[in-house]
Structure formats: C-alpha cells, structure tokens
Amino acid sequence: HSVDLVEFISRYVELRKSGAEHRGICPFHPDTSPSLTVHGGKQVWACFSCCAHEEHGADVFGFVMSYDNVTFPEAIKRLSNGHALPDAKPIQRPVPKKAPPRELLVPDAVTLPELVRRDFGAPAKVWTIRTPDGRAWFFEARYLVDGDKQTRYYTYGRYSPEDPPRWECKHPPNPRPFYGLDDLERRPTAQVMIHEAPKKAEAAAVLFPKLVHLGIIGGVYQVPHMDLSPLAGRRCILLPDNDEPGKQAMRRLAPLLHAAGAAEVKGIDPDTQPDGT
C-alpha cells in the first residue's frame, strides 16, 4: 500500500517530529505524555506504554483496526488503494474512562516474566531494575529485529487488592524509579551521574567507577515522571546524549532536581561527543 502513515495518523492524532520519528498522545490509553511513535521511513507505529500495536499490527491496517475497532476486511474497505477515503475526517473519540492505577509490586524471587516473544524472539540484552535494597523489581529488554532496536518493559503489579499480581509488558507507573537505585543506596556519599537509559548508565560505570550511575526509565520524554526523592541531598551530574532531545531533557531535569532537594546539580556539555551519543 502507498498510504503515508505519518500523514494518515495525523488525521487522528496531533504529531510532532522528533528526530527520525513523530510523536503524539496515544489514543488507546489515558496518556499524558507523547507515548505514540510513528516512524515515517519504516511506515510503522507503536505505543510502548500500552503496546496497542501488538494486537493488530504496526502498519496502517493495524492502526485502523485498533482505532475503529474493526476487522481486517473492514479496515481494507475503509482504505481506497492504500489511501484514506476522500471523505475521511478526524474522528472525535469520547475521552476514555481512566483506567485504575496499576500498583507496581516487587515479585517473588522465583517469579520471572517470559522474555522470549513470538514477534521478536529472545532479547539481545536485559537490564534489571532493582529496589534500593537490591531486589529485582522489573526488567528492561532490548530486542534486535532486522537490525532495528525494540525496547520493552516487563513489570509485576495489580490494579486492585482483589486483582492477582501478574507480569505484563508495560512501563512502570509514575512516578517511575531510576535504574541503579541499589548502588545509590550502597554509596550514600558518592556523586551521582544521570544518563538517558540503563544502557548508558551501565557503560559509564565502567569508565567512571567512583560515581553512582542512574538511568532514566523510558527515555528522555519521561523526565517529568521520574521519582526524584532518592536524590535529595545528593550531588548530581547530568550527561545527555549529543542530540537536541537529550539536551532539552537534561535542561528540564536540572530545576526538578533542585526542587527535589539535590545538594548540587551540574551539567556536562556533550558537544565534544559524536552526534547522538
């Protein structure tokens, strides 16, 4: 089909360009941050918070099936030669009822999620996000599919006391913890360096072992949703990737850390680094 996915989804969701992607508020769950990602070059869409794209697929047909709650044959009818029908207009959807908050729980040590997926296979790398006392809390898994990186989070929780706890492919609820809290707890006087992701924190820990290294969970757009309370009284260094979203995120994080009681906040200018690192 020749429909441009970015143009098509823009009929329903306000999208803003972010690097090679476009982002917008996900229409499939109560979303307060731009969780919906549309990649024009690859012609795929995804929401890594609610994983809506996994039900019917990440192409234009899957979006129509998910948005309009129709079957695949009906989705085809709503597209003409791969293009939206001439009279297609943005649909005013009723505001969905807010789902009950999901309580993030610490799983039993013998309870682990299934990380091998039918669509992606086995993860290439898994990071364990731990509680301050060192217990495994949830997991960030990175998959490689035809050279393309896909990240998923597996959290353990429940929506009510009557709901049995279970693993789900979902981001942790807000406020979300940092990767590296156990090291932060073990070294109460060490200076702290904050990175955009667990991968960056893990790599930097090899280069700068005297520092505590924390990673943001979910990427730079989750800065407003991070739990900053463990950083009260700590000396912090912010190291963004050498790209504009990373720099903006760390600039936004600095005053939030001051408000949370950080003793010191310094930023490193990444202009001497290669682009995007």
PDB file of N, CA and C in Angstrom, residues 176-230:
ATOM      1  N   ARG A 176       8.144   6.906  38.228  1.00  0.00           N
ATOM      2  CA  ARG A 176       8.913   5.697  37.958  1.00  0.00           C
ATOM      3  C   ARG A 176      10.319   5.797  38.544  1.00  0.00           C
ATOM      4  N   PRO A 177      10.860   4.676  39.002  1.00  0.00           N
ATOM      5  CA  PRO A 177      12.185   4.696  39.626  1.00  0.00           C
ATOM      6  C   PRO A 177      13.308   4.728  38.592  1.00  0.00           C
ATOM      7  N   PHE A 178      14.477   5.086  39.040  1.00  0.00           N
ATOM      8  CA  PHE A 178      15.673   5.048  38.211  1.00  0.00           C
ATOM      9  C   PHE A 178      16.277   3.638  38.203  1.00  0.00           C
ATOM     10  N   TYR A 179      16.989   3.346  37.145  1.00  0.00           N
ATOM     11  CA  TYR A 179      17.893   2.194  37.137  1.00  0.00           C
ATOM     12  C   TYR A 179      19.125   2.579  37.958  1.00  0.00           C
ATOM     13  N   GLY A 180      19.532   1.716  38.899  1.00  0.00           N
ATOM     14  CA  GLY A 180      20.721   1.969  39.703  1.00  0.00           C
ATOM     15  C   GLY A 180      20.450   2.391  41.132  1.00  0.00           C
ATOM     16  N   LEU A 181      19.210   2.260  41.616  1.00  0.00           N
ATOM     17  CA  LEU A 181      18.885   2.691  42.976  1.00  0.00           C
ATOM     18  C   LEU A 181      19.631   1.892  44.032  1.00  0.00           C
ATOM     19  N   ASP A 182      19.938   0.641  43.738  1.00  0.00           N
ATOM     20  CA  ASP A 182      20.650  -0.178  44.722  1.00  0.00           C
ATOM     21  C   ASP A 182      22.067   0.354  44.947  1.00  0.00           C
ATOM     22  N   ASP A 183      22.725   0.793  43.884  1.00  0.00           N
ATOM     23  CA  ASP A 183      24.059   1.378  44.026  1.00  0.00           C
ATOM     24  C   ASP A 183      23.977   2.727  44.730  1.00  0.00           C
ATOM     25  N   LEU A 184      22.933   3.495  44.451  1.00  0.00           N
ATOM     26  CA  LEU A 184      22.718   4.776  45.124  1.00  0.00           C
ATOM     27  C   LEU A 184      22.596   4.577  46.634  1.00  0.00           C
ATOM     28  N   GLU A 185      21.886   3.519  47.021  1.00  0.00           N
ATOM     29  CA  GLU A 185      21.684   3.222  48.446  1.00  0.00           C
ATOM     30  C   GLU A 185      22.985   2.761  49.103  1.00  0.00           C
ATOM     31  N   ARG A 186      23.775   1.982  48.372  1.00  0.00           N
ATOM     32  CA  ARG A 186      25.009   1.441  48.946  1.00  0.00           C
ATOM     33  C   ARG A 186      26.069   2.514  49.162  1.00  0.00           C
ATOM     34  N   ARG A 187      26.025   3.584  48.351  1.00  0.00           N
ATOM     35  CA  ARG A 187      27.073   4.608  48.416  1.00  0.00           C
ATOM     36  C   ARG A 187      26.455   5.983  48.666  1.00  0.00           C
ATOM     37  N   PRO A 188      26.104   6.254  49.907  1.00  0.00           N
ATOM     38  CA  PRO A 188      25.331   7.468  50.228  1.00  0.00           C
ATOM     39  C   PRO A 188      26.093   8.775  50.038  1.00  0.00           C
ATOM     40  N   THR A 189      27.424   8.733  49.919  1.00  0.00           N
ATOM     41  CA  THR A 189      28.167   9.981  49.774  1.00  0.00           C
ATOM     42  C   THR A 189      28.752  10.158  48.375  1.00  0.00           C
ATOM     43  N   ALA A 190      28.578   9.182  47.496  1.00  0.00           N
ATOM     44  CA  ALA A 190      29.160   9.258  46.159  1.00  0.00           C
ATOM     45  C   ALA A 190      28.400  10.251  45.281  1.00  0.00           C
ATOM     46  N   GLN A 191      29.122  10.878  44.376  1.00  0.00           N
ATOM     47  CA  GLN A 191      28.491  11.758  43.395  1.00  0.00           C
ATOM     48  C   GLN A 191      27.695  10.903  42.405  1.00  0.00           C
ATOM     49  N   VAL A 192      26.606  11.467  41.885  1.00  0.00           N
ATOM     50  CA  VAL A 192      25.673  10.721  41.040  1.00  0.00           C
ATOM     51  C   VAL A 192      25.693  11.270  39.627  1.00  0.00           C
ATOM     52  N   MET A 193      25.817  10.398  38.642  1.00  0.00           N
ATOM     53  CA  MET A 193      25.705  10.804  37.244  1.00  0.00           C
ATOM     54  C   MET A 193      24.430  10.203  36.665  1.00  0.00           C
ATOM     55  N   ILE A 194      23.616  11.049  36.017  1.00  0.00           N
ATOM     56  CA  ILE A 194      22.320  10.611  35.486  1.00  0.00           C
ATOM     57  C   ILE A 194      22.400  10.539  33.963  1.00  0.00           C
ATOM     58  N   HIS A 195      21.941   9.406  33.416  1.00  0.00           N
ATOM     59  CA  HIS A 195      22.002   9.132  31.981  1.00  0.00           C
ATOM     60  C   HIS A 195      20.604   8.924  31.425  1.00  0.00           C
ATOM     61  N   GLU A 196      20.510   8.872  30.105  1.00  0.00           N
ATOM     62  CA  GLU A 196      19.206   8.766  29.443  1.00  0.00           C
ATOM     63  C   GLU A 196      18.612   7.362  29.501  1.00  0.00           C
ATOM     64  N   ALA A 197      19.399   6.340  29.834  1.00  0.00           N
ATOM     65  CA  ALA A 197      18.889   4.971  29.797  1.00  0.00           C
ATOM     66  C   ALA A 197      19.815   4.070  30.605  1.00  0.00           C
ATOM     67  N   PRO A 198      19.315   2.905  31.022  1.00  0.00           N
ATOM     68  CA  PRO A 198      20.184   1.943  31.728  1.00  0.00           C
ATOM     69  C   PRO A 198      21.426   1.572  30.932  1.00  0.00           C
ATOM     70  N   LYS A 199      21.304   1.444  29.620  1.00  0.00           N
ATOM     71  CA  LYS A 199      22.466   1.071  28.805  1.00  0.00           C
ATOM     72  C   LYS A 199      23.591   2.078  28.977  1.00  0.00           C
ATOM     73  N   LYS A 200      23.241   3.378  28.955  1.00  0.00           N
ATOM     74  CA  LYS A 200      24.261   4.410  29.095  1.00  0.00           C
ATOM     75  C   LYS A 200      24.853   4.386  30.508  1.00  0.00           C
ATOM     76  N   ALA A 201      24.010   4.168  31.509  1.00  0.00           N
ATOM     77  CA  ALA A 201      24.490   4.118  32.891  1.00  0.00           C
ATOM     78  C   ALA A 201      25.452   2.953  33.087  1.00  0.00           C
ATOM     79  N   GLU A 202      25.116   1.811  32.513  1.00  0.00           N
ATOM     80  CA  GLU A 202      25.965   0.627  32.642  1.00  0.00           C
ATOM     81  C   GLU A 202      27.328   0.859  31.993  1.00  0.00           C
ATOM     82  N   ALA A 203      27.332   1.460  30.797  1.00  0.00           N
ATOM     83  CA  ALA A 203      28.594   1.709  30.102  1.00  0.00           C
ATOM     84  C   ALA A 203      29.445   2.730  30.849  1.00  0.00           C
ATOM     85  N   ALA A 204      28.816   3.781  31.371  1.00  0.00           N
ATOM     86  CA  ALA A 204      29.565   4.829  32.057  1.00  0.00           C
ATOM     87  C   ALA A 204      30.155   4.337  33.371  1.00  0.00           C
ATOM     88  N   ALA A 205      29.504   3.358  33.997  1.00  0.00           N
ATOM     89  CA  ALA A 205      30.004   2.824  35.259  1.00  0.00           C
ATOM     90  C   ALA A 205      31.374   2.178  35.090  1.00  0.00           C
ATOM     91  N   VAL A 206      31.654   1.672  33.894  1.00  0.00           N
ATOM     92  CA  VAL A 206      32.968   1.084  33.615  1.00  0.00           C
ATOM     93  C   VAL A 206      34.029   2.174  33.527  1.00  0.00           C
ATOM     94  N   LEU A 207      33.664   3.310  32.944  1.00  0.00           N
ATOM     95  CA  LEU A 207      34.610   4.406  32.755  1.00  0.00           C
ATOM     96  C   LEU A 207      34.805   5.242  34.021  1.00  0.00           C
ATOM     97  N   PHE A 208      33.728   5.391  34.797  1.00  0.00           N
ATOM     98  CA  PHE A 208      33.784   6.242  35.994  1.00  0.00           C
ATOM     99  C   PHE A 208      33.263   5.466  37.203  1.00  0.00           C
ATOM    100  N   PRO A 209      34.029   4.509  37.702  1.00  0.00           N
ATOM    101  CA  PRO A 209      33.530   3.622  38.763  1.00  0.00           C
ATOM    102  C   PRO A 209      33.327   4.303  40.114  1.00  0.00           C
ATOM    103  N   LYS A 210      33.916   5.487  40.313  1.00  0.00           N
ATOM    104  CA  LYS A 210      33.755   6.156  41.600  1.00  0.00           C
ATOM    105  C   LYS A 210      32.395   6.845  41.722  1.00  0.00           C
ATOM    106  N   LEU A 211      31.683   6.986  40.605  1.00  0.00           N
ATOM    107  CA  LEU A 211      30.372   7.629  40.620  1.00  0.00           C
ATOM    108  C   LEU A 211      29.267   6.593  40.679  1.00  0.00           C
ATOM    109  N   VAL A 212      28.129   6.995  41.203  1.00  0.00           N
ATOM    110  CA  VAL A 212      26.899   6.205  41.088  1.00  0.00           C
ATOM    111  C   VAL A 212      26.238   6.594  39.773  1.00  0.00           C
ATOM    112  N   HIS A 213      25.809   5.622  38.994  1.00  0.00           N
ATOM    113  CA  HIS A 213      25.225   5.902  37.687  1.00  0.00           C
ATOM    114  C   HIS A 213      23.751   5.479  37.660  1.00  0.00           C
ATOM    115  N   LEU A 214      22.884   6.428  37.339  1.00  0.00           N
ATOM    116  CA  LEU A 214      21.450   6.179  37.261  1.00  0.00           C
ATOM    117  C   LEU A 214      20.983   6.320  35.814  1.00  0.00           C
ATOM    118  N   GLY A 215      19.997   5.515  35.424  1.00  0.00           N
ATOM    119  CA  GLY A 215      19.429   5.594  34.090  1.00  0.00           C
ATOM    120  C   GLY A 215      17.944   5.900  34.129  1.00  0.00           C
ATOM    121  N   ILE A 216      17.499   6.799  33.261  1.00  0.00           N
ATOM    122  CA  ILE A 216      16.077   7.126  33.155  1.00  0.00           C
ATOM    123  C   ILE A 216      15.348   5.950  32.520  1.00  0.00           C
ATOM    124  N   ILE A 217      14.192   5.623  33.040  1.00  0.00           N
ATOM    125  CA  ILE A 217      13.397   4.513  32.523  1.00  0.00           C
ATOM    126  C   ILE A 217      12.389   5.040  31.508  1.00  0.00           C
ATOM    127  N   GLY A 218      12.530   4.613  30.254  1.00  0.00           N
ATOM    128  CA  GLY A 218      11.582   5.008  29.221  1.00  0.00           C
ATOM    129  C   GLY A 218      12.064   6.118  28.321  1.00  0.00           C
ATOM    130  N   GLY A 219      13.280   6.613  28.524  1.00  0.00           N
ATOM    131  CA  GLY A 219      13.816   7.626  27.629  1.00  0.00           C
ATOM    132  C   GLY A 219      13.599   9.046  28.124  1.00  0.00           C
ATOM    133  N   VAL A 220      14.108   9.994  27.355  1.00  0.00           N
ATOM    134  CA  VAL A 220      14.161  11.387  27.794  1.00  0.00           C
ATOM    135  C   VAL A 220      12.782  12.014  27.994  1.00  0.00           C
ATOM    136  N   TYR A 221      11.763  11.500  27.322  1.00  0.00           N
ATOM    137  CA  TYR A 221      10.437  12.097  27.469  1.00  0.00           C
ATOM    138  C   TYR A 221       9.797  11.772  28.813  1.00  0.00           C
ATOM    139  N   GLN A 222      10.420  10.895  29.594  1.00  0.00           N
ATOM    140  CA  GLN A 222       9.872  10.513  30.890  1.00  0.00           C
ATOM    141  C   GLN A 222      10.473  11.310  32.040  1.00  0.00           C
ATOM    142  N   VAL A 223      11.303  12.291  31.742  1.00  0.00           N
ATOM    143  CA  VAL A 223      11.923  13.087  32.798  1.00  0.00           C
ATOM    144  C   VAL A 223      10.908  13.631  33.805  1.00  0.00           C
ATOM    145  N   PRO A 224       9.771  14.206  33.370  1.00  0.00           N
ATOM    146  CA  PRO A 224       8.822  14.738  34.365  1.00  0.00           C
ATOM    147  C   PRO A 224       8.186  13.668  35.242  1.00  0.00           C
ATOM    148  N   HIS A 225       8.309  12.398  34.839  1.00  0.00           N
ATOM    149  CA  HIS A 225       7.625  11.329  35.562  1.00  0.00           C
ATOM    150  C   HIS A 225       8.549  10.507  36.456  1.00  0.00           C
ATOM    151  N   MET A 226       9.807  10.926  36.570  1.00  0.00           N
ATOM    152  CA  MET A 226      10.753  10.171  37.391  1.00  0.00           C
ATOM    153  C   MET A 226      10.603  10.531  38.870  1.00  0.00           C
ATOM    154  N   ASP A 227      10.831   9.543  39.729  1.00  0.00           N
ATOM    155  CA  ASP A 227      10.820   9.762  41.178  1.00  0.00           C
ATOM    156  C   ASP A 227      12.189  10.299  41.584  1.00  0.00           C
ATOM    157  N   LEU A 228      12.230  11.573  41.921  1.00  0.00           N
ATOM    158  CA  LEU A 228      13.499  12.224  42.239  1.00  0.00           C
ATOM    159  C   LEU A 228      13.789  12.256  43.734  1.00  0.00           C
ATOM    160  N   SER A 229      12.879  11.750  44.548  1.00  0.00           N
ATOM    161  CA  SER A 229      13.053  11.842  46.003  1.00  0.00           C
ATOM    162  C   SER A 229      14.335  11.172  46.505  1.00  0.00           C
ATOM    163  N   PRO A 230      14.806  10.061  45.910  1.00  0.00           N
ATOM    164  CA  PRO A 230      16.052   9.470  46.426  1.00  0.00           C
ATOM    165  C   PRO A 230      17.282  10.349  46.211  1.00  0.00           C
TER     166      PRO A 230
END
